[in-house]
Short mmCIF file of C-alpha atoms (C1' of nucleotides) in Angstrom, two decimals:
data_model
loop_
_atom_site.label_atom_id
_atom_site.label_comp_id
_atom_site.label_asym_id
_atom_site.label_seq_id
_atom_site.Cartn_x
_atom_site.Cartn_y
_atom_site.Cartn_z
CA UNK A 1 43.83 1.57 66.14
CA UNK A 2 44.76 3.25 69.41
CA UNK A 3 43.94 6.81 70.23
CA UNK A 4 46.58 9.10 68.77
CA UNK A 5 48.59 11.24 71.15
CA UNK A 6 50.43 14.20 69.63
CA UNK A 7 53.69 12.96 68.15
CA UNK A 8 56.93 13.56 70.02
CA UNK A 9 59.40 16.04 68.63
CA UNK A 10 62.16 13.46 68.73
CA UNK A 11 62.53 9.77 68.00
CA UNK A 12 62.11 7.97 71.32
CA UNK A 13 63.88 4.86 70.03
CA UNK A 14 66.89 6.80 68.86
CA UNK A 15 67.08 8.68 72.15
CA UNK A 16 66.90 5.45 74.14
CA UNK A 17 69.67 4.03 71.96
CA UNK A 18 71.88 7.01 72.78
CA UNK A 19 71.36 6.51 76.50
CA UNK A 20 72.28 2.88 76.03
CA UNK A 21 75.49 3.66 74.29
CA UNK A 22 76.46 6.21 76.94
CA UNK A 23 76.04 3.55 79.61
CA UNK A 24 77.25 0.49 77.69
CA UNK A 25 79.95 1.65 75.32
CA UNK A 26 82.36 -0.58 73.47
CA UNK A 27 82.30 -2.70 70.35
CA UNK A 28 81.86 0.25 68.03
CA UNK A 29 78.27 1.03 68.88
CA UNK A 30 77.05 -2.53 68.74
CA UNK A 31 74.78 -2.05 71.76
CA UNK A 32 73.40 1.18 70.35
CA UNK A 33 72.66 -0.50 67.03
CA UNK A 34 71.18 -3.60 68.65
CA UNK A 35 68.78 -1.71 70.87
CA UNK A 36 67.63 0.50 68.02
CA UNK A 37 67.08 -2.48 65.73
CA UNK A 38 65.22 -4.56 68.30
CA UNK A 39 62.86 -1.81 69.41
CA UNK A 40 62.28 -0.74 65.81
CA UNK A 41 61.20 -4.24 64.86
CA UNK A 42 58.89 -4.45 67.88
CA UNK A 43 57.34 -1.10 67.11
CA UNK A 44 57.01 -1.75 63.38
CA UNK A 45 55.18 -4.98 64.09
CA UNK A 46 52.81 -3.16 66.42
CA UNK A 47 52.08 -0.45 63.88
CA UNK A 48 51.48 -2.93 61.07
CA UNK A 49 49.32 -5.36 63.01
CA UNK A 50 47.14 -2.53 64.32
CA UNK A 51 46.67 -1.10 60.85
CA UNK A 52 46.06 -4.41 59.10
CA UNK A 53 43.67 -5.67 61.78
CA UNK A 54 41.72 -2.42 61.50
CA UNK A 55 41.51 -2.78 57.72
CA UNK A 56 40.32 -6.37 58.07
CA UNK A 57 37.84 -5.84 60.90
CA UNK A 58 34.91 -5.11 58.52
CA UNK A 59 35.48 -8.55 57.02
CA UNK A 60 35.38 -10.29 60.38
CA UNK A 61 38.95 -11.59 60.43
CA UNK A 62 42.22 -10.72 62.12
CA UNK A 63 45.46 -10.71 60.19
CA UNK A 64 46.48 -14.13 61.45
CA UNK A 65 43.12 -15.63 60.49
CA UNK A 66 43.37 -13.88 57.15
CA UNK A 67 46.79 -15.48 56.62
CA UNK A 68 45.32 -18.93 57.16
CA UNK A 69 42.48 -18.17 54.77
CA UNK A 70 44.91 -16.99 52.09
CA UNK A 71 47.00 -20.11 52.49
CA UNK A 72 43.94 -22.30 51.94
CA UNK A 73 42.73 -20.25 49.00
CA UNK A 74 46.06 -20.72 47.24
CA UNK A 75 46.27 -24.44 47.91
CA UNK A 76 45.52 -26.77 45.00
CA UNK A 77 42.33 -28.24 46.42
CA UNK A 78 41.29 -25.40 48.68
CA UNK A 79 42.13 -27.55 51.66
CA UNK A 80 45.11 -28.48 53.82
CA UNK A 81 45.73 -30.70 56.85
CA UNK A 82 45.85 -28.60 60.02
CA UNK A 83 49.42 -29.78 60.55
CA UNK A 84 50.43 -28.24 57.20
CA UNK A 85 48.75 -24.98 58.12
CA UNK A 86 50.79 -24.81 61.30
CA UNK A 87 53.98 -25.65 59.45
CA UNK A 88 53.51 -23.01 56.78
CA UNK A 89 52.34 -20.23 59.06
CA UNK A 90 54.83 -21.31 61.71
CA UNK A 91 52.34 -21.35 64.53
CA UNK A 92 51.77 -23.82 67.34
CA UNK A 93 49.32 -26.69 66.88
CA UNK A 94 47.00 -25.33 69.55
CA UNK A 95 47.01 -21.97 67.80
CA UNK A 96 45.99 -23.63 64.56
CA UNK A 97 43.06 -25.26 66.32
CA UNK A 98 42.00 -21.87 67.63
CA UNK A 99 42.37 -20.06 64.30
CA UNK A 100 40.40 -22.74 62.43
CA UNK A 101 37.77 -22.74 65.19
CA UNK A 102 37.15 -19.05 64.65
CA UNK A 103 37.15 -19.27 60.86
CA UNK A 104 34.76 -22.21 61.06
CA UNK A 105 32.43 -20.32 63.39
CA UNK A 106 32.41 -17.49 60.84
CA UNK A 107 31.53 -19.92 58.04
CA UNK A 108 34.73 -19.22 56.11
CA UNK A 109 36.21 -22.70 56.58
CA UNK A 110 34.89 -26.14 57.43
CA UNK A 111 36.58 -29.20 58.87
CA UNK A 112 36.66 -32.55 57.10
CA UNK A 113 38.39 -35.77 58.05
CA UNK A 114 41.56 -36.32 56.04
CA UNK A 115 40.85 -39.26 53.72
CA UNK A 116 44.57 -39.95 53.46
CA UNK A 117 45.27 -39.99 57.21
CA UNK A 118 42.77 -41.18 59.77
CA UNK A 119 44.43 -39.12 62.47
CA UNK A 120 44.21 -35.90 60.54
CA UNK A 121 41.73 -33.15 59.79
CA UNK A 122 41.48 -30.98 56.72
CA UNK A 123 40.57 -27.31 56.79
CA UNK A 124 38.53 -26.58 53.68
CA UNK A 125 37.84 -23.04 52.53
CA UNK A 126 34.18 -22.34 51.76
CA UNK A 127 32.73 -20.23 48.98
CA UNK A 128 32.11 -17.50 51.52
CA UNK A 129 35.72 -17.83 52.63
CA UNK A 130 36.92 -17.28 49.09
CA UNK A 131 34.69 -14.26 48.81
CA UNK A 132 36.10 -12.75 52.00
CA UNK A 133 39.68 -13.39 50.88
CA UNK A 134 39.08 -11.61 47.59
CA UNK A 135 37.48 -8.56 49.17
CA UNK A 136 39.90 -8.36 52.08
CA UNK A 137 42.88 -8.66 49.77
CA UNK A 138 41.58 -5.86 47.58
CA UNK A 139 41.26 -3.76 50.71
CA UNK A 140 44.81 -4.46 51.86
CA UNK A 141 46.14 -3.78 48.39
CA UNK A 142 44.44 -0.43 48.15
CA UNK A 143 45.94 0.46 51.52
CA UNK A 144 49.31 -0.81 50.23
CA UNK A 145 49.60 -3.06 53.29
CA UNK A 146 50.42 -0.07 55.48
CA UNK A 147 53.80 0.15 53.79
CA UNK A 148 53.37 3.28 51.74
CA UNK A 149 56.42 4.87 53.38
CA UNK A 150 58.72 2.40 51.65
CA UNK A 151 59.40 1.74 47.99
CA UNK A 152 59.57 -1.74 46.53
CA UNK A 153 63.38 -2.15 46.67
CA UNK A 154 63.30 -1.08 50.34
CA UNK A 155 60.76 -3.79 51.06
CA UNK A 156 63.08 -6.31 49.44
CA UNK A 157 65.94 -5.06 51.62
CA UNK A 158 63.88 -5.52 54.77
CA UNK A 159 62.97 -9.04 53.73
CA UNK A 160 66.58 -9.94 52.99
CA UNK A 161 67.95 -8.54 56.25
CA UNK A 162 65.31 -10.20 58.40
CA UNK A 163 65.65 -13.46 56.49
CA UNK A 164 69.07 -13.97 58.05
CA UNK A 165 67.52 -13.66 61.47
CA UNK A 166 64.92 -16.28 60.60
CA UNK A 167 67.50 -18.66 59.22
CA UNK A 168 69.55 -18.42 62.37
CA UNK A 169 66.47 -19.02 64.49
CA UNK A 170 65.99 -22.31 62.63
CA UNK A 171 62.79 -21.36 60.80
CA UNK A 172 63.96 -23.14 57.68
CA UNK A 173 67.10 -24.58 56.17
CA UNK A 174 69.10 -21.99 54.28
CA UNK A 175 69.78 -23.04 50.71
CA UNK B 1 60.83 -20.64 73.65
CA UNK B 2 58.44 -22.90 71.76
CA UNK B 3 59.17 -26.52 70.98
CA UNK B 4 61.28 -26.75 67.84
CA UNK B 5 59.87 -28.65 64.88
CA UNK B 6 62.37 -29.72 62.24
CA UNK B 7 63.01 -26.76 59.94
CA UNK B 8 61.38 -26.63 56.55
CA UNK B 9 63.50 -27.13 53.47
CA UNK B 10 62.23 -23.90 51.96
CA UNK B 11 61.36 -20.42 53.20
CA UNK B 12 57.63 -20.44 53.88
CA UNK B 13 57.43 -16.65 53.68
CA UNK B 14 59.12 -16.55 50.31
CA UNK B 15 56.88 -19.30 49.00
CA UNK B 16 53.77 -17.50 50.21
CA UNK B 17 54.99 -14.36 48.50
CA UNK B 18 55.35 -16.22 45.21
CA UNK B 19 51.78 -17.49 45.43
CA UNK B 20 50.66 -13.94 46.09
CA UNK B 21 52.40 -12.57 43.07
CA UNK B 22 50.95 -15.29 40.84
CA UNK B 23 47.45 -14.34 41.96
CA UNK B 24 47.89 -10.59 42.31
CA UNK B 25 50.38 -9.50 39.66
CA UNK B 26 51.03 -5.95 38.57
CA UNK B 27 53.01 -3.01 39.87
CA UNK B 28 56.35 -4.72 39.36
CA UNK B 29 56.12 -7.16 42.24
CA UNK B 30 54.84 -4.66 44.77
CA UNK B 31 52.40 -7.16 46.27
CA UNK B 32 55.09 -9.85 46.44
CA UNK B 33 57.48 -7.46 48.16
CA UNK B 34 54.81 -6.16 50.55
CA UNK B 35 53.68 -9.56 51.69
CA UNK B 36 57.24 -10.73 52.22
CA UNK B 37 58.16 -7.61 54.18
CA UNK B 38 55.07 -7.68 56.40
CA UNK B 39 55.30 -11.33 57.32
CA UNK B 40 59.07 -11.03 57.84
CA UNK B 41 58.57 -8.23 60.32
CA UNK B 42 55.86 -10.20 62.15
CA UNK B 43 58.03 -13.27 62.34
CA UNK B 44 61.18 -11.41 63.34
CA UNK B 45 59.31 -9.78 66.20
CA UNK B 46 58.06 -13.17 67.36
CA UNK B 47 61.54 -14.70 67.27
CA UNK B 48 63.10 -11.81 69.13
CA UNK B 49 60.46 -11.44 71.82
CA UNK B 50 60.54 -15.18 72.54
CA UNK B 51 64.32 -15.18 72.82
CA UNK B 52 64.58 -12.01 74.89
CA UNK B 53 61.76 -13.01 77.23
CA UNK B 54 63.47 -16.36 77.78
CA UNK B 55 66.77 -14.66 78.56
CA UNK B 56 65.05 -12.31 81.01
CA UNK B 57 62.84 -14.88 82.75
CA UNK B 58 65.46 -15.74 85.40
CA UNK B 59 65.38 -12.07 86.41
CA UNK B 60 61.61 -12.02 86.78
CA UNK B 61 60.83 -9.52 84.04
CA UNK B 62 59.47 -9.58 80.51
CA UNK B 63 61.06 -7.49 77.78
CA UNK B 64 58.44 -4.75 78.06
CA UNK B 65 58.89 -4.53 81.83
CA UNK B 66 62.63 -4.53 81.32
CA UNK B 67 62.27 -1.62 78.88
CA UNK B 68 60.45 0.40 81.52
CA UNK B 69 63.09 -0.42 84.09
CA UNK B 70 65.88 0.66 81.75
CA UNK B 71 64.10 3.92 81.01
CA UNK B 72 63.88 4.69 84.74
CA UNK B 73 67.47 3.67 85.38
CA UNK B 74 68.68 6.13 82.75
CA UNK B 75 66.52 9.01 83.95
CA UNK B 76 68.25 11.78 85.88
CA UNK B 77 66.54 11.13 89.20
CA UNK B 78 65.72 7.48 88.76
CA UNK B 79 62.06 8.39 88.48
CA UNK B 80 59.55 9.51 85.87
CA UNK B 81 55.86 10.38 85.82
CA UNK B 82 53.82 7.47 84.50
CA UNK B 83 52.66 9.67 81.66
CA UNK B 84 56.28 10.15 80.53
CA UNK B 85 56.86 6.40 80.67
CA UNK B 86 53.93 5.83 78.36
CA UNK B 87 55.09 8.55 76.00
CA UNK B 88 58.62 7.25 75.72
CA UNK B 89 57.76 3.58 75.42
CA UNK B 90 54.77 4.43 73.25
CA UNK B 91 52.33 2.33 75.19
CA UNK B 92 48.80 2.99 76.34
CA UNK B 93 48.15 4.56 79.76
CA UNK B 94 46.42 1.41 81.01
CA UNK B 95 49.40 -0.64 79.89
CA UNK B 96 51.72 1.62 81.87
CA UNK B 97 49.60 1.07 84.97
CA UNK B 98 49.89 -2.68 84.46
CA UNK B 99 53.64 -2.69 83.81
CA UNK B 100 54.36 -0.54 86.87
CA UNK B 101 51.99 -2.70 88.96
CA UNK B 102 54.04 -5.78 88.13
CA UNK B 103 57.40 -4.10 88.66
CA UNK B 104 56.15 -2.72 91.97
CA UNK B 105 54.93 -6.16 93.08
CA UNK B 106 58.41 -7.50 92.28
CA UNK B 107 60.00 -4.74 94.37
CA UNK B 108 61.86 -3.23 91.41
CA UNK B 109 59.92 0.04 91.37
CA UNK B 110 57.81 1.99 93.82
CA UNK B 111 55.14 4.63 93.30
CA UNK B 112 55.37 8.13 94.76
CA UNK B 113 53.07 11.11 94.35
CA UNK B 114 54.51 13.64 91.91
CA UNK B 115 55.46 16.71 93.98
CA UNK B 116 55.20 18.89 90.87
CA UNK B 117 51.74 17.73 89.80
CA UNK B 118 49.06 16.69 92.27
CA UNK B 119 47.36 14.57 89.62
CA UNK B 120 50.44 12.58 88.79
CA UNK B 121 52.40 9.62 90.08
CA UNK B 122 56.11 8.95 89.81
CA UNK B 123 57.58 5.53 89.18
CA UNK B 124 60.85 5.33 91.13
CA UNK B 125 63.37 2.59 90.51
CA UNK B 126 64.57 0.83 93.66
CA UNK B 127 68.06 -0.39 94.50
CA UNK B 128 66.91 -3.90 93.67
CA UNK B 129 65.54 -2.60 90.37
CA UNK B 130 68.94 -1.15 89.48
CA UNK B 131 70.55 -4.43 90.37
CA UNK B 132 68.19 -6.38 88.11
CA UNK B 133 68.73 -3.94 85.23
CA UNK B 134 72.50 -4.35 85.47
CA UNK B 135 72.40 -8.14 85.55
CA UNK B 136 69.71 -8.48 82.91
CA UNK B 137 71.51 -6.09 80.59
CA UNK B 138 74.74 -8.05 80.93
CA UNK B 139 72.77 -11.16 80.02
CA UNK B 140 71.23 -9.58 76.92
CA UNK B 141 74.59 -8.22 75.86
CA UNK B 142 76.28 -11.58 76.11
CA UNK B 143 73.49 -13.05 73.99
CA UNK B 144 73.96 -10.14 71.59
CA UNK B 145 70.22 -9.37 71.84
CA UNK B 146 69.42 -12.35 69.65
CA UNK B 147 70.85 -10.49 66.68
CA UNK B 148 74.03 -12.41 66.09
CA UNK B 149 73.03 -13.13 62.49
CA UNK B 150 73.45 -9.47 61.58
CA UNK B 151 76.48 -7.20 61.66
CA UNK B 152 76.36 -3.69 63.06
CA UNK B 153 75.85 -1.86 59.73
CA UNK B 154 72.97 -4.21 58.93
CA UNK B 155 71.34 -3.32 62.24
CA UNK B 156 71.65 0.35 61.32
CA UNK B 157 70.01 -0.37 57.95
CA UNK B 158 67.08 -2.08 59.62
CA UNK B 159 66.61 0.86 61.97
CA UNK B 160 66.74 3.37 59.14
CA UNK B 161 64.25 1.49 56.94
CA UNK B 162 61.76 0.93 59.74
CA UNK B 163 62.15 4.50 60.95
CA UNK B 164 60.32 5.70 57.83
CA UNK B 165 57.43 3.44 58.72
CA UNK B 166 57.31 4.88 62.23
CA UNK B 167 57.44 8.44 60.97
CA UNK B 168 54.54 7.84 58.64
CA UNK B 169 52.56 6.23 61.43
CA UNK B 170 52.91 9.47 63.39
CA UNK B 171 55.13 8.11 66.14
CA UNK B 172 57.18 11.28 66.16
CA UNK B 173 57.79 14.37 64.04
CA UNK B 174 60.46 13.81 61.42
CA UNK B 175 63.23 16.35 61.61
"C1'" DC C 1 34.99 24.92 83.04
"C1'" DG C 2 37.87 21.77 79.66
"C1'" DG C 3 41.68 18.87 79.69
"C1'" DA C 4 45.24 15.90 81.60
"C1'" DT C 5 46.45 11.92 84.81
"C1'" DG C 6 45.93 7.57 86.53
"C1'" DT C 7 43.13 3.55 87.86
"C1'" DC C 8 39.61 -0.02 87.47
"C1'" DA C 9 36.75 -3.48 85.30
"C1'" DG C 10 36.24 -6.12 81.57
"C1'" DT C 11 37.29 -7.76 76.66
"C1'" DT C 12 40.00 -9.74 72.93
"C1'" DC C 13 43.76 -11.89 71.02
"C1'" DA C 14 48.04 -14.61 70.56
"C1'" DA C 15 50.92 -17.99 72.42
"C1'" DC C 16 52.03 -21.15 75.47
"C1'" DT C 17 51.98 -25.73 78.78
"C1'" DG C 18 50.35 -30.23 79.93
"C1'" DA C 19 47.30 -33.84 79.32
"C1'" DA C 20 44.60 -36.71 76.64
"C1'" DA C 21 42.30 -39.47 72.64
"C1'" DT C 22 42.99 -41.26 68.20
"C1'" DC C 23 45.30 -43.43 64.66
"C1'" DC C 24 49.73 -44.55 61.68
"C1'" DC D 1 55.04 -50.18 70.55
"C1'" DG D 2 56.77 -45.10 69.58
"C1'" DG D 3 55.36 -41.20 67.20
"C1'" DA D 4 52.22 -37.99 64.80
"C1'" DT D 5 47.75 -35.36 64.83
"C1'" DT D 6 44.47 -32.76 67.03
"C1'" DT D 7 41.82 -31.15 70.83
"C1'" DC D 8 40.89 -29.45 75.52
"C1'" DA D 9 41.59 -26.87 79.77
"C1'" DG D 10 43.92 -23.45 81.71
"C1'" DT D 11 47.69 -19.65 82.06
"C1'" DT D 12 50.11 -15.58 80.77
"C1'" DG D 13 50.94 -11.35 78.50
"C1'" DA D 14 49.85 -7.34 75.70
"C1'" DA D 15 46.62 -4.14 74.20
"C1'" DC D 16 42.43 -2.24 74.03
"C1'" DT D 17 37.62 0.25 75.52
"C1'" DG D 18 34.79 2.86 78.61
"C1'" DA D 19 34.04 4.75 82.86
"C1'" DC D 20 35.57 7.17 86.72
"C1'" DA D 21 37.92 10.21 90.44
"C1'" DT D 22 41.25 13.61 90.89
"C1'" DC D 23 43.53 17.72 90.10
"C1'" DC D 24 45.66 21.58 86.89
#
DNA sequence: CGGATGTCAGTTCAACTGAAATCC
DNA sequence: CGGATTTCAGTTGAACTGACATCC
């Protein structure tokens, strides 16, 4: 959590958007709307990751490591091939190696050879890992994931709007 | 732009949300909605930053450096104190130093002492900086900022929803 | 003086590239 | 064999902390 300067008396993103529109008019405010949406998403991500990481710090994990731990804890056997972890969390193979390295060093996960594929490795959640997931999740829940400003239908709207972006980016096949 | 694996046949964020709700029910799907919204925002930011940075690479700037350049180009005198840059872009003072360092090394900005404050430094956009802004902006516009999946009213909805998050985080004083 | 401004050194983290070993 | 899985070494970028000199 960064040090908090006094808040501005205006919305800097909205003001920037206005300058944009003044200099790049046309298309019924498309540029204005685009710039506001893009910078809002960037800023929202920053706010959320800072808050969630701060909440998770006492448990020794970052949000991305926590995500991996949750995925394992919800898997049928408490284990998944590293390739599956990367697929589900949509992160690069080298990032998976790094995330599992850190979780393993913290004793929350261990590696095992995949009995069904000699090339592969399984990440297996440990008892301590399950304990951390439970406590960390309770913490995030009580902080309402940093989303207290929005009600549940609003959260669903955000998901739906951003889902279209993800589909277009090729994250998954739209049904 | 990362290497593209074949897309999944399902939405991994939606599936993760379902697992969450099965394990943490209650509050009418609040946990489900929260997890989907948070991970959607994280992923949307990743998609956008990768796309915008790739579009801007030929011009020798990242999106955050481009943002600083745009801010200067729209300022009355083509210059701003570094402190103002940090305030408007909502980045840390040390990050401002770094961004301006890079832009200065690329010849797009130069530093000048602030005549109105002996402690301060002005970042001044150069002619080459203005040229890069114009060309880079045209590029982003023709790529529609990576937001082609959404129409203009949808972009306004995203801004409005995320604005509440930013207000609560203390980014600026709500009117 | 207290407080603001900017820089410097160093850390952490995420994400990437390219190369390699191993096994299907 | 081609292709998938994972690791390793190294790079970049963003963001942070703590300390410091400078000046209002």
